[in-house]
Amino acid sequence: MSENGALPRLGKVLTADTMNANVKKVDYAVRGPIVQRAVQIEKELKEGVKKPFEEVIKANIGDAHAMGQRPITFFRQVMALCTYPLLLDDNKFPEDVKNRARRILQSCGGNSIGAYTTSQGIDCVRHDVANYIQRRDGGIPSDPDNIYLTTGASDGIVTILKLLNTGEGRTRTGVMISIPQYPLYSASIAELGAVQVNYYLNEEKCWSLDISELQRSLQAAREHCNPSVLCIINPGNPTGQVQSRQCIEDVIQFAAKENLFLMADEVSNAFFTKGCEFHSFKKVLFEMGPEYSSKVELASFHSTSKCYMGECGFRGGYMEVINMDPEVKAQLTKLVSVRLCPPAPGQALMDLVVNSPQPGEPSHQTFMKERTAILSALAEKAKLTEQILNTVPGISCNPVQGAMYSFPRITLPERSINEAKAKGQAPDMFYCMKLLEETGICLVPGSGFGQREGTYHFRMTILPPTDKLKTLLNKLKEFHQKFTQQYS
Amino acid sequence: MSENGALPRLGKVLTADTMNANVKKVDYAVRGPIVQRAVQIEKELKEGVKKPFEEVIKANIGDAHAMGQRPITFFRQVMALCTYPLLLDDNKFPEDVKNRARRILQSCGGNSIGAYTTSQGIDCVRHDVANYIQRRDGGIPSDPDNIYLTTGASDGIVTILKLLNTGEGRTRTGVMISIPQYPLYSASIAELGAVQVNYYLNEEKCWSLDISELQRSLQAAREHCNPSVLCIINPGNPTGQVQSRQCIEDVIQFAAKENLFLMADEVSNAFFTKGCEFHSFKKVLFEMGPEYSSKVELASFHSTSKCYMGECGFRGGYMEVINMDPEVKAQLTKLVSVRLCPPAPGQALMDLVVNSPQPGEPSHQTFMKERTAILSALAEKAKLTEQILNTVPGISCNPVQGAMYSFPRITLPERSINEAKAKGQAPDMFYCMKLLEETGICLVPGSGFGQREGTYHFRMTILPPTDKLKTLLNKLKEFHQKFTQQYS
């Protein structure tokens, strides 16, 4: 206090001017202004405000359950038993459900999912993950010591970026990321103060990845930073493409030659187009022989949130690290221990995903039926999206080969572009905002993911139920035609 | 590749030399070398290796369920129903359990706990938290918009530190933290590259906080950094003291005068000593009148992990922010949205903690019985710990007034100190390591929390079941006497 006892008139400690400047640079379009407006509109509808539509259809985020997808029965039964173990005596639950629950509980401190787990994650879960990876990759060994359970995949990705983040000015870590990209990457890079190094996917060739473009991007970046890590999202988010085995091999070769740490974001592991199958970076790396498999540093990421599971709320995930320097690995283990452990229910759920019911087990049939139904519906909706959108003049949509997103290109009339710019808005934000206000459809503008200068897109999930998706696509078609007329 | 097709012989991208130097500076004693050794010893015991003890007793971490504490039935019943909603039709669950589960599910996207929640946390949970705080603080209003649900309290603490972290050299953010402190603080400060500013608690006065020491610490820090945030842990971790209302008022006055952002870590909310009760920083701040309550910036933290709940694995928590600049709050909301949301099961559990069964509800009686039993046992064990330890010459232990930790001071013989130093070990690490090897008791050396130069301590939780705790304390007594003789 000042001498007369009154408090000095000081401003706030923490203001927009004094706060961490890197945090201010963070952008996260998937939950940006358009989604905030959608939430407002929902409130207005509830309060009886008249709108030209009756509900907001959210196709902005890969949130399957919110879009009506039902959870897998087996997963939820085991989780209920882990949560309230007295249900182990209830004969309405099948034996395989009980066995899985018992096994998980036995690995928890005091047999409770309420105990902290080890920082790297529950032992038996990491073993199950390693076995799963080994099966997935045709027998290429996976070591449970290389598995770290995470709080969703995002947590793992940010942790690896943290380890790599170093230097100042021209020695600052550069992180190579595809454009378009999932904005977790740009946001984390901004927060850490690292340098985002863009390489462009080839929209004309179904969002494929050209090594020559990687080379161009790397060379340009070396002028001003130290690009040391290459991030790949496969299947693509927001672009929905699936990379060929050849492309993955080329990327690995490039990383080896240029001494880049590889981060493979493989969370959106679902496939719809014939001939498009999943090749894990790990498998391809090991098939390339010891010259590569003993050298290239790789971290790959997986989660419970995508594919047929859609269990986003549990925040389950894992990462596998390959060829990580043992001292760095010890540092990684130390770093994750500061947060104590990932959520135990998410870890348990991750276990069930990698250790699902096997033929002969009582839950197998229902599990397969539920899983197949979800994946078939996704495949159907992927096709539907591509087909309907491509009938609209001014919209062109690459095939949705995997994941759960489409990223169609839209042609915007010059006048709308100018009007947007006058308002200080990205032209595709202007478009999406108008779409939301007029139809209730919530999409994310392409500018939130990055796109080639002068091109415009939006990201749309294919998750709404088929009927609603048809409505959405037809409304969108109508809107686009109207919008084009209005601004032509 | 080089021209002849062979890969160039480059080293690893990510090594101990090239990695983020701040991460290397991170230390987290609660899961440090002593705990790693304890895990090894457990494995050795399982493999049949002969030891002078039969089991490792872990008193290193506040992990109640791992120490045999049973989860609260009501919590787990509601969580089971949220997880597997078909159980809502099962008449073995009481109506209040079903009502709570229904209410939570109705607030989840698609009525599934597997959907993402809003970034700030489920609406109805934030409302319940605000109501709880208002009741706790005798009617002082709490705004749900100021509540952020978090992934355990650690997540909230790190997030606020991130916002405050700025500047370079002499303008670098200084974070004032008590010594001894909970190492999440030192670890996060190191990771962010901020400056740790120590103020010492007064061990002679039961770990109380003297304003003159805050003043000394602040003045010294201003010579080399920009101290802008003051962290208080109440009840104390690792020290188990409870601050008086007067002390809290003095601290707030100090923060107001010196323009410091206040962080109040109030997670270990359990009380054992008569006359020691909880005064929240929020309540005291508002009772000091508008001159303070409209000015002082405060973030307070709570969690599902401590007190009678002990639900660490769920990683539930919340923070309340008071007087935060609206622009900064918008930045905070944006920042947390990058990680999408805290785990939904942890959010639901947090809801049950703040919205527990009320008189007249079917679960009330059992709930109260379970809760009281846990808190009484903790109080008994707090007393027991203090009493037995204070009978040992060379150990002195302040009363454990709250939380679940004791932090006794140990007198170490000169020869043991020299031997430790010759080994490059902190003397209390040397002591704790020997204790572990000879008795199986796992404690954390005081050096992991910070202590006055030349003093030695350990942190011990009071969580083992009473019988086991007695064994532990008596073994410890015997060990200390033997150790003292051996090195005298």
GROMACS .gro file of N, CA, C and O in nm, chain B residues 183-263:
model
  324
  671PRO      N    1   0.681  -3.026  -0.685
  671PRO     CA    2   0.771  -3.010  -0.801
  671PRO      C    3   0.704  -2.992  -0.936
  671PRO      O    4   0.773  -2.965  -1.034
  672LEU      N    5   0.571  -3.001  -0.943
  672LEU     CA    6   0.505  -2.962  -1.068
  672LEU      C    7   0.544  -2.818  -1.102
  672LEU      O    8   0.564  -2.783  -1.219
  673TYR      N    9   0.553  -2.734  -0.999
  673TYR     CA   10   0.585  -2.592  -1.023
  673TYR      C   11   0.724  -2.575  -1.079
  673TYR      O   12   0.744  -2.516  -1.184
  674SER      N   13   0.825  -2.629  -1.007
  674SER     CA   14   0.962  -2.613  -1.055
  674SER      C   15   0.977  -2.675  -1.194
  674SER      O   16   1.045  -2.619  -1.281
  675ALA      N   17   0.912  -2.789  -1.216
  675ALA     CA   18   0.924  -2.856  -1.346
  675ALA      C   19   0.863  -2.771  -1.457
  675ALA      O   20   0.924  -2.754  -1.563
  676SER      N   21   0.746  -2.715  -1.433
  676SER     CA   22   0.680  -2.636  -1.538
  676SER      C   23   0.756  -2.507  -1.564
  676SER      O   24   0.767  -2.462  -1.678
  677ILE      N   25   0.806  -2.447  -1.456
  677ILE     CA   26   0.883  -2.323  -1.471
  677ILE      C   27   1.008  -2.350  -1.556
  677ILE      O   28   1.040  -2.275  -1.647
  678ALA      N   29   1.074  -2.462  -1.528
  678ALA     CA   30   1.193  -2.499  -1.605
  678ALA      C   31   1.156  -2.522  -1.751
  678ALA      O   32   1.222  -2.472  -1.843
  679GLU      N   33   1.048  -2.597  -1.774
  679GLU     CA   34   1.010  -2.628  -1.911
  679GLU      C   35   0.979  -2.501  -1.990
  679GLU      O   36   1.012  -2.490  -2.107
  680LEU      N   37   0.911  -2.407  -1.924
  680LEU     CA   38   0.873  -2.284  -1.993
  680LEU      C   39   0.991  -2.187  -2.006
  680LEU      O   40   0.983  -2.087  -2.076
  681GLY      N   41   1.097  -2.214  -1.932
  681GLY     CA   42   1.210  -2.121  -1.934
  681GLY      C   43   1.183  -1.996  -1.853
  681GLY      O   44   1.249  -1.893  -1.872
  682ALA      N   45   1.087  -1.999  -1.763
  682ALA     CA   46   1.062  -1.885  -1.673
  682ALA      C   47   1.162  -1.892  -1.557
  682ALA      O   48   1.245  -1.983  -1.551
  683VAL      N   49   1.154  -1.795  -1.467
  683VAL     CA   50   1.250  -1.790  -1.356
  683VAL      C   51   1.179  -1.831  -1.227
  683VAL      O   52   1.074  -1.777  -1.192
  684GLN      N   53   1.236  -1.929  -1.159
  684GLN     CA   54   1.179  -1.973  -1.031
  684GLN      C   55   1.228  -1.880  -0.921
  684GLN      O   56   1.347  -1.861  -0.902
  685VAL      N   57   1.134  -1.821  -0.849
  685VAL     CA   58   1.167  -1.729  -0.740
  685VAL      C   59   1.122  -1.794  -0.609
  685VAL      O   60   1.003  -1.812  -0.586
  686ASN      N   61   1.220  -1.831  -0.528
  686ASN     CA   62   1.189  -1.905  -0.406
  686ASN      C   63   1.156  -1.814  -0.288
  686ASN      O   64   1.226  -1.717  -0.263
  687TYR      N   65   1.050  -1.846  -0.215
  687TYR     CA   66   1.035  -1.790  -0.081
  687TYR      C   67   1.023  -1.907   0.015
  687TYR      O   68   0.964  -2.010  -0.018
  688TYR      N   69   1.085  -1.892   0.134
  688TYR     CA   70   1.094  -2.006   0.225
  688TYR      C   71   0.983  -2.004   0.328
  688TYR      O   72   0.954  -1.899   0.388
  689LEU      N   73   0.921  -2.118   0.349
  689LEU     CA   74   0.823  -2.132   0.458
  689LEU      C   75   0.900  -2.145   0.589
  689LEU      O   76   1.015  -2.190   0.591
  690ASN      N   77   0.834  -2.107   0.697
  690ASN     CA   78   0.899  -2.105   0.828
  690ASN      C   79   0.875  -2.238   0.901
  690ASN      O   80   0.771  -2.259   0.962
  691GLU      N   81   0.974  -2.326   0.894
  691GLU     CA   82   0.957  -2.460   0.952
  691GLU      C   83   0.936  -2.451   1.103
  691GLU      O   84   0.857  -2.530   1.159
  692GLU      N   85   1.007  -2.357   1.166
  692GLU     CA   86   0.997  -2.344   1.312
  692GLU      C   87   0.855  -2.308   1.355
  692GLU      O   88   0.811  -2.343   1.464
  693LYS      N   89   0.783  -2.233   1.270
  693LYS     CA   90   0.644  -2.198   1.301
  693LYS      C   91   0.547  -2.281   1.218
  693LYS      O   92   0.457  -2.226   1.152
  694CYS      N   93   0.570  -2.410   1.218
  694CYS     CA   94   0.477  -2.502   1.150
  694CYS      C   95   0.454  -2.465   1.004
  694CYS      O   96   0.342  -2.460   0.956
  695TRP      N   97   0.564  -2.439   0.935
  695TRP     CA   98   0.561  -2.410   0.791
  695TRP      C   99   0.470  -2.293   0.757
  695TRP      O  100   0.406  -2.291   0.652
  696SER      N  101   0.468  -2.194   0.843
  696SER     CA  102   0.383  -2.078   0.812
  696SER      C  103   0.454  -1.989   0.710
  696SER      O  104   0.573  -2.004   0.680
  697LEU      N  105   0.376  -1.894   0.658
  697LEU     CA  106   0.425  -1.807   0.551
  697LEU      C  107   0.442  -1.667   0.609
  697LEU      O  108   0.344  -1.609   0.656
  698ASP      N  109   0.563  -1.614   0.607
  698ASP     CA  110   0.586  -1.479   0.659
  698ASP      C  111   0.591  -1.378   0.545
  698ASP      O  112   0.664  -1.398   0.447
  699ILE      N  113   0.518  -1.270   0.561
  699ILE     CA  114   0.515  -1.168   0.456
  699ILE      C  115   0.654  -1.107   0.438
  699ILE      O  116   0.694  -1.074   0.325
  700SER      N  117   0.729  -1.095   0.547
  700SER     CA  118   0.863  -1.036   0.534
  700SER      C  119   0.951  -1.121   0.442
  700SER      O  120   1.034  -1.069   0.368
  701GLU      N  121   0.930  -1.251   0.445
  701GLU     CA  122   1.007  -1.340   0.357
  701GLU      C  123   0.961  -1.322   0.212
  701GLU      O  124   1.043  -1.324   0.120
  702LEU      N  125   0.831  -1.304   0.191
  702LEU     CA  126   0.783  -1.276   0.055
  702LEU      C  127   0.850  -1.148   0.003
  702LEU      O  128   0.895  -1.142  -0.111
  703GLN      N  129   0.855  -1.049   0.091
  703GLN     CA  130   0.913  -0.920   0.054
  703GLN      C  131   1.061  -0.935   0.016
  703GLN      O  132   1.105  -0.885  -0.087
  704ARG      N  133   1.134  -1.009   0.101
  704ARG     CA  134   1.276  -1.032   0.073
  704ARG      C  135   1.296  -1.099  -0.063
  704ARG      O  136   1.375  -1.056  -0.145
  705SER      N  137   1.217  -1.204  -0.081
  705SER     CA  138   1.229  -1.283  -0.203
  705SER      C  139   1.198  -1.198  -0.327
  705SER      O  140   1.270  -1.201  -0.427
  706LEU      N  141   1.091  -1.121  -0.317
  706LEU     CA  142   1.048  -1.038  -0.430
  706LEU      C  143   1.155  -0.936  -0.466
  706LEU      O  144   1.191  -0.917  -0.583
  707GLN      N  145   1.207  -0.869  -0.361
  707GLN     CA  146   1.307  -0.766  -0.385
  707GLN      C  147   1.432  -0.824  -0.452
  707GLN      O  148   1.483  -0.768  -0.549
  708ALA      N  149   1.475  -0.938  -0.401
  708ALA     CA  150   1.593  -1.002  -0.459
  708ALA      C  151   1.567  -1.039  -0.604
  708ALA      O  152   1.652  -1.020  -0.691
  709ALA      N  153   1.447  -1.089  -0.632
  709ALA     CA  154   1.415  -1.133  -0.768
  709ALA      C  155   1.412  -1.016  -0.865
  709ALA      O  156   1.449  -1.029  -0.982
  710ARG      N  157   1.364  -0.901  -0.817
  710ARG     CA  158   1.350  -0.786  -0.907
  710ARG      C  159   1.484  -0.738  -0.962
  710ARG      O  160   1.488  -0.664  -1.060
  711GLU      N  161   1.593  -0.784  -0.901
  711GLU     CA  162   1.726  -0.749  -0.952
  711GLU      C  163   1.754  -0.819  -1.085
  711GLU      O  164   1.839  -0.775  -1.161
  712HIS      N  165   1.688  -0.933  -1.109
  712HIS     CA  166   1.728  -1.010  -1.228
  712HIS      C  167   1.613  -1.061  -1.313
  712HIS      O  168   1.636  -1.120  -1.419
  713CYS      N  169   1.488  -1.041  -1.270
  713CYS     CA  170   1.376  -1.084  -1.355
  713CYS      C  171   1.252  -1.002  -1.321
  713CYS      O  172   1.259  -0.907  -1.243
  714ASN      N  173   1.140  -1.040  -1.381
  714ASN     CA  174   1.016  -0.966  -1.358
  714ASN      C  175   0.915  -1.056  -1.284
  714ASN      O  176   0.831  -1.120  -1.347
  715PRO      N  177   0.926  -1.062  -1.151
  715PRO     CA  178   0.834  -1.149  -1.077
  715PRO      C  179   0.692  -1.097  -1.090
  715PRO      O  180   0.663  -0.983  -1.049
  716SER      N  181   0.602  -1.176  -1.149
  716SER     CA  182   0.467  -1.126  -1.174
  716SER      C  183   0.360  -1.221  -1.123
  716SER      O  184   0.243  -1.194  -1.137
  717VAL      N  185   0.402  -1.332  -1.063
  717VAL     CA  186   0.301  -1.428  -1.018
  717VAL      C  187   0.347  -1.493  -0.887
  717VAL      O  188   0.464  -1.523  -0.868
  718LEU      N  189   0.252  -1.507  -0.797
  718LEU     CA  190   0.279  -1.564  -0.665
  718LEU      C  191   0.193  -1.689  -0.649
  718LEU      O  192   0.070  -1.682  -0.654
  719CYS      N  193   0.259  -1.804  -0.630
  719CYS     CA  194   0.187  -1.931  -0.613
  719CYS      C  195   0.184  -1.970  -0.465
  719CYS      O  196   0.287  -1.964  -0.398
  720ILE      N  197   0.066  -2.009  -0.421
  720ILE     CA  198   0.048  -2.054  -0.283
  720ILE      C  199  -0.015  -2.192  -0.287
  720ILE      O  200  -0.110  -2.215  -0.363
  721ILE      N  201   0.037  -2.284  -0.207
  721ILE     CA  202  -0.023  -2.417  -0.199
  721ILE      C  203  -0.084  -2.431  -0.059
  721ILE      O  204  -0.013  -2.428   0.040
  722ASN      N  205  -0.216  -2.439  -0.052
  722ASN     CA  206  -0.284  -2.445   0.078
  722ASN      C  207  -0.404  -2.539   0.070
  722ASN      O  208  -0.493  -2.515  -0.011
  723PRO      N  209  -0.412  -2.643   0.155
  723PRO     CA  210  -0.309  -2.693   0.247
  723PRO      C  211  -0.180  -2.728   0.175
  723PRO      O  212  -0.181  -2.757   0.055
  724GLY      N  213  -0.072  -2.726   0.252
  724GLY     CA  214   0.060  -2.737   0.195
  724GLY      C  215   0.094  -2.874   0.139
  724GLY      O  216   0.060  -2.976   0.196
  725ASN      N  217   0.163  -2.874   0.025
  725ASN     CA  218   0.222  -2.994  -0.032
  725ASN      C  219   0.365  -2.956  -0.064
  725ASN      O  220   0.386  -2.865  -0.143
  726PRO      N  221   0.463  -3.016  -0.001
  726PRO     CA  222   0.467  -3.141   0.076
  726PRO      C  223   0.449  -3.123   0.228
  726PRO      O  224   0.468  -3.219   0.301
  727THR      N  225   0.415  -3.004   0.273
  727THR     CA  226   0.435  -2.973   0.414
  727THR      C  227   0.313  -2.993   0.503
  727THR      O  228   0.326  -2.988   0.627
  728GLY      N  229   0.194  -3.011   0.446
  728GLY     CA  230   0.077  -3.048   0.526
  728GLY      C  231   0.024  -2.942   0.622
  728GLY      O  232  -0.060  -2.974   0.706
  729GLN      N  233   0.073  -2.817   0.612
  729GLN     CA  234   0.018  -2.714   0.701
  729GLN      C  235  -0.106  -2.650   0.640
  729GLN      O  236  -0.128  -2.658   0.520
  730VAL      N  237  -0.186  -2.584   0.726
  730VAL     CA  238  -0.304  -2.512   0.679
  730VAL      C  239  -0.285  -2.365   0.714
  730VAL      O  240  -0.252  -2.332   0.828
  731GLN      N  241  -0.307  -2.279   0.615
  731GLN     CA  242  -0.285  -2.137   0.642
  731GLN      C  243  -0.402  -2.074   0.716
  731GLN      O  244  -0.518  -2.106   0.691
  732SER      N  245  -0.370  -1.980   0.802
  732SER     CA  246  -0.473  -1.910   0.877
  732SER      C  247  -0.540  -1.807   0.785
  732SER      O  248  -0.483  -1.765   0.684
  733ARG      N  249  -0.661  -1.767   0.824
  733ARG     CA  250  -0.732  -1.665   0.748
  733ARG      C  251  -0.649  -1.537   0.740
  733ARG      O  252  -0.641  -1.472   0.636
  734GLN      N  253  -0.586  -1.501   0.852
  734GLN     CA  254  -0.506  -1.379   0.857
  734GLN      C  255  -0.392  -1.384   0.756
  734GLN      O  256  -0.366  -1.288   0.685
  735CYS      N  257  -0.327  -1.499   0.752
  735CYS     CA  258  -0.215  -1.514   0.660
  735CYS      C  259  -0.262  -1.494   0.516
  735CYS      O  260  -0.197  -1.425   0.437
  736ILE      N  261  -0.376  -1.554   0.483
  736ILE     CA  262  -0.428  -1.541   0.346
  736ILE      C  263  -0.458  -1.394   0.315
  736ILE      O  264  -0.426  -1.343   0.207
  737GLU      N  265  -0.516  -1.325   0.412
  737GLU     CA  266  -0.544  -1.183   0.392
  737GLU      C  267  -0.415  -1.104   0.367
  737GLU      O  268  -0.409  -1.020   0.278
  738ASP      N  269  -0.314  -1.135   0.445
  738ASP     CA  270  -0.185  -1.067   0.428
  738ASP      C  271  -0.126  -1.094   0.290
  738ASP      O  272  -0.069  -1.004   0.226
  739VAL      N  273  -0.138  -1.218   0.246
  739VAL     CA  274  -0.085  -1.254   0.115
  739VAL      C  275  -0.158  -1.176   0.005
  739VAL      O  276  -0.096  -1.123  -0.088
  740ILE      N  277  -0.288  -1.168   0.017
  740ILE     CA  278  -0.366  -1.096  -0.085
  740ILE      C  279  -0.327  -0.948  -0.086
  740ILE      O  280  -0.310  -0.887  -0.193
  741GLN      N  281  -0.312  -0.892   0.033
  741GLN     CA  282  -0.270  -0.752   0.043
  741GLN      C  283  -0.134  -0.731  -0.025
  741GLN      O  284  -0.114  -0.635  -0.098
  742PHE      N  285  -0.046  -0.824   0.003
  742PHE     CA  286   0.087  -0.819  -0.057
  742PHE      C  287   0.079  -0.825  -0.210
  742PHE      O  288   0.143  -0.747  -0.281
  743ALA      N  289  -0.002  -0.918  -0.261
  743ALA     CA  290  -0.016  -0.934  -0.406
  743ALA      C  291  -0.074  -0.806  -0.467
  743ALA      O  292  -0.031  -0.762  -0.575
  744ALA      N  293  -0.170  -0.746  -0.398
  744ALA     CA  294  -0.233  -0.624  -0.449
  744ALA      C  295  -0.130  -0.512  -0.454
  744ALA      O  296  -0.118  -0.441  -0.555
  745LYS      N  297  -0.057  -0.498  -0.347
  745LYS     CA  298   0.042  -0.389  -0.337
  745LYS      C  299   0.153  -0.407  -0.441
  745LYS      O  300   0.196  -0.311  -0.504
  746GLU      N  301   0.196  -0.530  -0.459
  746GLU     CA  302   0.312  -0.554  -0.545
  746GLU      C  303   0.273  -0.592  -0.688
  746GLU      O  304   0.359  -0.627  -0.769
  747ASN      N  305   0.143  -0.587  -0.715
  747ASN     CA  306   0.094  -0.618  -0.849
  747ASN      C  307   0.137  -0.757  -0.896
  747ASN      O  308   0.202  -0.773  -0.998
  748LEU      N  309   0.096  -0.857  -0.820
  748LEU     CA  310   0.127  -0.995  -0.855
  748LEU      C  311  -0.002  -1.070  -0.887
  748LEU      O  312  -0.105  -1.049  -0.820
  749PHE      N  313   0.003  -1.154  -0.986
  749PHE     CA  314  -0.107  -1.246  -1.018
  749PHE      C  315  -0.101  -1.360  -0.916
  749PHE      O  316   0.006  -1.418  -0.893
  750LEU      N  317  -0.214  -1.393  -0.856
  750LEU     CA  318  -0.215  -1.496  -0.752
  750LEU      C  319  -0.261  -1.631  -0.807
  750LEU      O  320  -0.363  -1.639  -0.875
  751MET      N  321  -0.185  -1.735  -0.776
  751MET     CA  322  -0.231  -1.871  -0.809
  751MET      C  323  -0.246  -1.947  -0.678
  751MET      O  324  -0.149  -1.965  -0.604
   0.00000   0.00000   0.00000
